[in-house]
Each structure stands twice: as structure tokens, then as C-alpha cells.
């Protein structure tokens, strides 16, 4: 059951149902909302979007993961080399 079916229409006064796509804002008269600045911040709140304020660090995390994996591999190679050198008796 949709919200419209459960609670009724959004704008009872006009008698028509307004459907807005996600991320777009419009006023009641159908004109686009001009309360946004060019950089995406709201004039009312003055806050930038969350994505700009807290950027994702996926690339940094992936780089750290690969560096740690490489370091573990080098430690394994050195460890195996030292273990083999210690256990093999020279003839």
C-alpha cells in the first residue's frame, strides 16, 4: 500500500496529486525552487550536501589494503627465505 493510498493526497487544496522525482524540488505553483545556490547548498540552512562535507575514502582504503597486502607478502618471502637458510645444512 502506498503512502498516498494510506494517508491521502499531498495537496488536498488543489485536488491534484503532485509527483516529484527524487532530488528535484519545486514550489506549489510548479516553478523550480530557487532556494539553492550554484554549489548545491541551501540558502535557508547554509549547509553543503553531505557528500561534499564527508567525501568517501574508498580509494584511500583500497590503497592502504593493497600496501598492507604487499607488505605481508614481502614479510612472508623474507620469512621463508630465512627459514629455508636455517634448516638447510650446507654440504
Backbone as ProteinMPNN parsed JSONL, in Angstrom:
{"seq_chain_A": "XXXXXXXXXXXXXXXXXXXXXXXXXXXXXXXXXXXXXXXXXXXXXXXXXXXXXXXXXXXXXXXXXXXXXXXXXXXXXXXXXXXXXXXXXXX", "coords_chain_A": {"N_chain_A": [[0.84, -1.157, 0.0], [0.622, 2.156, -0.883], [1.889, 5.362, 0.27], [0.222, 7.443, -0.461], [-2.233, 6.168, -0.884], [-2.673, 5.317, 1.717], [-2.61, 7.626, 3.422], [-3.772, 9.675, 1.998], [-4.004, 12.426, -0.399], [-1.225, 14.595, -1.246], [-1.56, 17.36, -1.578], [-4.327, 18.588, -0.68], [-5.856, 20.862, -1.142], [-5.555, 21.745, -3.808], [-6.44, 19.568, -5.157], [-5.143, 17.881, -6.865], [-2.681, 15.427, -7.519], [0.7, 15.703, -6.741], [3.63, 14.616, -8.114], [6.946, 14.168, -7.493], [10.216, 13.891, -8.714], [13.045, 12.213, -7.312], [15.384, 14.218, -5.632], [14.814, 16.57, -6.979], [13.382, 19.735, -6.511], [10.401, 21.588, -6.163], [8.204, 24.414, -6.193], [4.838, 25.103, -4.936], [3.46, 26.261, -7.063], [4.484, 25.104, -9.286], [6.847, 26.035, -10.327], [10.446, 25.85, -10.523], [12.457, 25.402, -7.584], [14.17, 28.093, -6.169], [15.816, 28.304, -4.035], [18.362, 27.359, -3.798], [21.885, 27.501, -3.953], [24.544, 27.924, -6.428], [26.528, 26.041, -5.872], [25.19, 23.932, -4.734], [24.335, 24.202, -2.124], [21.872, 24.921, 0.366], [20.051, 27.932, 0.644], [18.6, 28.578, 2.876], [19.549, 26.907, 5.003], [22.319, 26.974, 4.702], [24.158, 24.982, 4.609], [26.429, 22.641, 3.122], [25.915, 19.853, 0.827], [25.848, 16.507, 2.175], [27.575, 14.711, 0.935], [29.59, 16.328, -0.071], [30.593, 17.436, 2.249], [31.449, 15.236, 3.78], [33.399, 13.398, 2.209], [33.774, 10.31, 0.378], [36.119, 7.752, 1.219], [37.028, 5.58, -0.249], [39.0, 5.029, -2.188], [41.336, 5.652, -0.829], [41.222, 3.768, 1.226], [41.338, 1.381, -0.251], [43.896, 1.627, -1.36], [45.494, 1.546, 0.96], [44.863, -1.055, 1.808], [45.982, -2.617, -0.296], [48.68, -1.912, -0.022], [49.224, -2.951, 2.529], [48.773, -5.658, 1.999], [50.861, -6.154, 0.177], [53.064, -5.682, 1.85], [52.756, -7.748, 3.75], [53.163, -9.913, 2.03], [55.874, -9.528, 1.315], [57.062, -9.845, 3.842], [56.44, -12.54, 4.249], [57.931, -13.767, 2.177], [60.582, -13.082, 2.975], [60.604, -14.322, 5.481], [60.258, -17.057, 4.754], [62.556, -17.402, 3.25], [64.606, -17.021, 5.213], [63.911, -19.106, 6.985], [64.301, -21.325, 5.335], [67.065, -21.097, 4.828], [68.105, -21.484, 7.365], [67.33, -24.108, 8.002], [68.364, -25.76, 6.064], [71.216, -27.653, 5.715], [74.567, -26.893, 4.995], [76.48, -28.627, 2.533]], "CA_chain_A": [[0.0, 0.0, 0.0], [1.436, 3.362, -0.986], [1.608, 6.412, 1.25], [-0.92, 8.211, -0.963], [-3.422, 5.384, -0.594], [-2.849, 5.187, 3.156], [-2.837, 8.895, 4.094], [-4.454, 10.648, 1.155], [-3.173, 13.197, -1.318], [-0.293, 15.543, -0.64], [-2.085, 18.712, -1.622], [-5.775, 18.446, -0.722], [-6.486, 22.105, -1.602], [-5.583, 21.838, -5.264], [-7.179, 18.428, -5.668], [-4.347, 17.08, -7.791], [-1.551, 14.765, -6.889], [1.991, 16.117, -7.272], [4.659, 13.596, -8.021], [8.249, 14.765, -7.726], [11.31, 12.931, -8.804], [13.967, 12.349, -6.195], [16.468, 15.162, -5.844], [14.362, 17.828, -7.556], [12.443, 20.422, -5.644], [9.617, 22.6, -6.854], [7.234, 25.096, -5.344], [3.462, 24.669, -5.183], [2.969, 26.77, -8.333], [5.1, 24.354, -10.368], [8.125, 26.61, -10.72], [11.565, 25.248, -9.8], [12.849, 26.068, -6.349], [15.366, 28.91, -6.354], [16.467, 28.44, -2.738], [19.628, 26.645, -3.823], [22.989, 28.215, -4.57], [25.158, 27.196, -7.534], [27.344, 24.923, -5.391], [24.324, 22.895, -4.199], [23.944, 24.45, -0.744], [20.6, 25.581, 0.578], [20.158, 29.293, 1.161], [18.0, 28.594, 4.205], [20.382, 26.27, 6.022], [23.71, 27.346, 4.506], [24.997, 23.798, 4.739], [26.675, 21.913, 1.878], [25.426, 18.481, 0.846], [26.643, 15.6, 2.994], [28.606, 14.1, 0.105], [30.717, 17.261, -0.167], [31.128, 17.648, 3.595], [32.098, 13.991, 4.2], [33.643, 12.623, 0.994], [34.101, 8.899, 0.535], [37.552, 7.468, 1.201], [37.189, 4.227, -0.779], [40.285, 4.905, -2.866], [42.371, 5.65, 0.199], [41.129, 2.481, 1.907], [41.826, 0.354, -1.171], [45.355, 1.778, -1.459], [46.041, 1.043, 2.221], [44.699, -2.506, 1.776], [46.975, -3.202, -1.199], [50.006, -1.732, 0.568], [49.341, -3.93, 3.611], [48.895, -6.97, 1.367], [52.212, -6.23, -0.369], [53.972, -5.791, 2.986], [52.631, -9.12, 4.272], [53.803, -10.794, 1.058], [57.328, -9.362, 1.461], [57.429, -10.495, 5.115], [56.358, -13.983, 4.012], [59.087, -14.161, 1.365], [61.777, -12.993, 3.814], [60.482, -15.376, 6.493], [60.52, -18.356, 4.126], [63.975, -17.426, 2.879], [65.384, -17.232, 6.44], [63.591, -20.44, 7.479], [64.98, -22.282, 4.459], [68.505, -20.966, 5.023], [68.439, -22.036, 8.681], [67.072, -25.544, 8.091], [69.186, -26.498, 5.079], [72.619, -27.729, 6.147], [75.489, -26.839, 3.863], [77.175, -29.903, 2.373]], "C_chain_A": [[0.899, 1.237, 0.0], [1.032, 4.376, 0.079], [0.386, 7.223, 0.835], [-2.221, 7.471, -0.661], [-3.711, 5.338, 0.896], [-3.261, 6.504, 3.8], [-3.563, 9.931, 3.25], [-3.476, 11.414, 0.294], [-2.288, 14.173, -0.574], [-0.904, 16.933, -0.53], [-3.594, 18.63, -1.789], [-6.45, 19.678, -1.32], [-6.578, 22.164, -3.122], [-6.323, 20.664, -5.888], [-6.411, 17.595, -6.673], [-3.135, 16.541, -7.054], [-0.257, 15.226, -7.546], [2.99, 14.997, -7.049], [5.974, 14.25, -8.384], [9.285, 13.675, -7.824], [12.291, 13.215, -7.682], [15.082, 13.333, -6.548], [16.041, 16.47, -6.494], [13.33, 18.432, -6.622], [11.675, 21.428, -6.471], [8.627, 23.213, -5.866], [5.845, 24.599, -5.705], [2.938, 25.138, -6.536], [3.639, 26.101, -9.534], [6.436, 24.885, -10.829], [9.256, 25.936, -9.941], [11.951, 26.081, -8.591], [14.151, 26.824, -6.568], [16.097, 29.126, -5.04], [17.77, 27.659, -2.667], [20.671, 27.522, -4.497], [23.598, 27.363, -5.673], [25.959, 25.99, -7.07], [26.518, 23.83, -4.724], [23.904, 23.122, -2.764], [22.598, 25.146, -0.697], [20.841, 26.973, 1.124], [19.656, 29.33, 2.604], [18.956, 28.042, 5.259], [21.846, 26.671, 5.903], [24.66, 26.172, 4.603], [25.219, 23.137, 3.383], [26.07, 20.517, 1.955], [26.37, 17.573, 1.624], [27.798, 15.005, 2.205], [29.821, 15.014, -0.063], [31.379, 17.449, 1.195], [31.924, 16.435, 4.073], [32.348, 13.122, 2.969], [34.03, 11.178, 1.313], [35.603, 8.696, 0.466], [37.799, 6.036, 0.718], [38.547, 4.037, -1.444], [41.423, 4.853, -1.86], [42.383, 4.314, 0.939], [41.663, 1.363, 1.022], [43.349, 0.415, -1.294], [46.033, 1.235, -0.202], [45.971, -0.483, 2.276], [45.766, -3.153, 0.897], [48.399, -3.027, -0.675], [50.238, -2.725, 1.707], [49.503, -5.337, 3.049], [50.298, -7.173, 0.8], [53.234, -6.407, 0.757], [53.929, -7.195, 3.601], [53.304, -10.114, 3.332], [55.328, -10.726, 1.176], [57.799, -10.033, 2.752], [57.394, -12.011, 4.969], [57.563, -14.474, 3.22], [60.367, -14.161, 2.205], [61.763, -14.096, 4.874], [60.783, -16.75, 5.919], [61.983, -18.483, 3.724], [64.848, -17.712, 4.104], [65.142, -18.628, 7.025], [64.312, -21.492, 6.644], [66.49, -22.25, 4.642], [68.944, -21.599, 6.354], [68.298, -23.551, 8.695], [67.914, -26.364, 7.127], [70.634, -26.467, 5.578], [73.519, -27.683, 4.938], [76.258, -28.156, 3.738], [78.583, -29.748, 1.92]], "O_chain_A": [[1.828, 1.337, 0.801], [-0.024, 4.262, 0.701], [-0.397, 7.645, 1.685], [-3.199, 8.081, -0.231], [-4.874, 5.321, 1.299], [-4.163, 6.52, 4.638], [-3.934, 10.983, 3.77], [-2.285, 11.108, 0.252], [-2.556, 14.534, 0.572], [-0.774, 17.598, 0.498], [-4.093, 18.606, -2.915], [-7.507, 19.559, -1.94], [-7.597, 22.599, -3.658], [-6.782, 20.755, -7.027], [-6.98, 16.686, -7.278], [-2.644, 17.137, -6.095], [-0.122, 15.154, -8.767], [3.163, 14.503, -5.934], [6.107, 14.825, -9.465], [9.235, 12.673, -7.111], [12.355, 14.332, -7.167], [15.649, 13.275, -7.64], [16.841, 17.404, -6.553], [12.516, 17.728, -6.025], [12.23, 22.051, -7.377], [8.27, 22.613, -4.853], [5.668, 23.802, -6.626], [2.061, 24.491, -7.109], [3.39, 26.489, -10.675], [7.102, 24.248, -11.645], [9.043, 25.495, -8.812], [11.792, 27.301, -8.579], [15.119, 26.27, -7.088], [16.917, 30.039, -4.935], [18.232, 27.331, -1.574], [20.385, 28.201, -5.483], [23.216, 26.204, -5.841], [26.062, 25.007, -7.803], [27.092, 22.879, -4.193], [23.17, 22.298, -2.217], [22.232, 25.875, -1.619], [21.72, 27.179, 1.961], [20.219, 30.028, 3.447], [19.144, 28.664, 6.305], [22.551, 26.705, 6.911], [25.873, 26.373, 4.674], [24.295, 23.077, 2.572], [25.745, 20.048, 3.046], [27.565, 17.851, 1.716], [28.887, 14.816, 2.748], [30.948, 14.535, -0.182], [32.597, 17.604, 1.277], [32.969, 16.594, 4.705], [31.579, 12.195, 2.711], [34.547, 10.882, 2.39], [36.289, 9.401, -0.275], [38.689, 5.357, 1.23], [39.176, 2.993, -1.278], [42.37, 4.086, -2.03], [43.454, 3.788, 1.244], [42.373, 0.482, 1.508], [44.014, -0.62, -1.329], [47.042, 0.536, -0.297], [46.91, -1.132, 2.736], [46.387, -4.135, 1.302], [49.238, -3.907, -0.868], [51.33, -3.279, 1.833], [50.292, -6.125, 3.572], [50.863, -8.259, 0.932], [54.169, -7.197, 0.626], [54.973, -7.757, 3.932], [53.947, -11.059, 3.79], [55.997, -11.758, 1.139], [58.824, -10.715, 2.755], [58.253, -12.696, 5.524], [58.153, -15.498, 3.566], [61.145, -15.114, 2.159], [62.787, -14.728, 5.132], [61.499, -17.533, 6.545], [62.576, -19.555, 3.847], [65.739, -18.559, 4.039], [66.079, -19.262, 7.509], [64.872, -22.444, 7.189], [67.129, -23.302, 4.611], [70.026, -22.177, 6.446], [69.091, -24.223, 9.354], [68.146, -27.55, 7.363], [71.198, -25.401, 5.828], [73.26, -28.369, 3.949], [76.645, -28.737, 4.752], [79.288, -30.741, 1.744]]}, "name": "protein", "num_of_chains": 1, "seq": "XXXXXXXXXXXXXXXXXXXXXXXXXXXXXXXXXXXXXXXXXXXXXXXXXXXXXXXXXXXXXXXXXXXXXXXXXXXXXXXXXXXXXXXXXXX"}
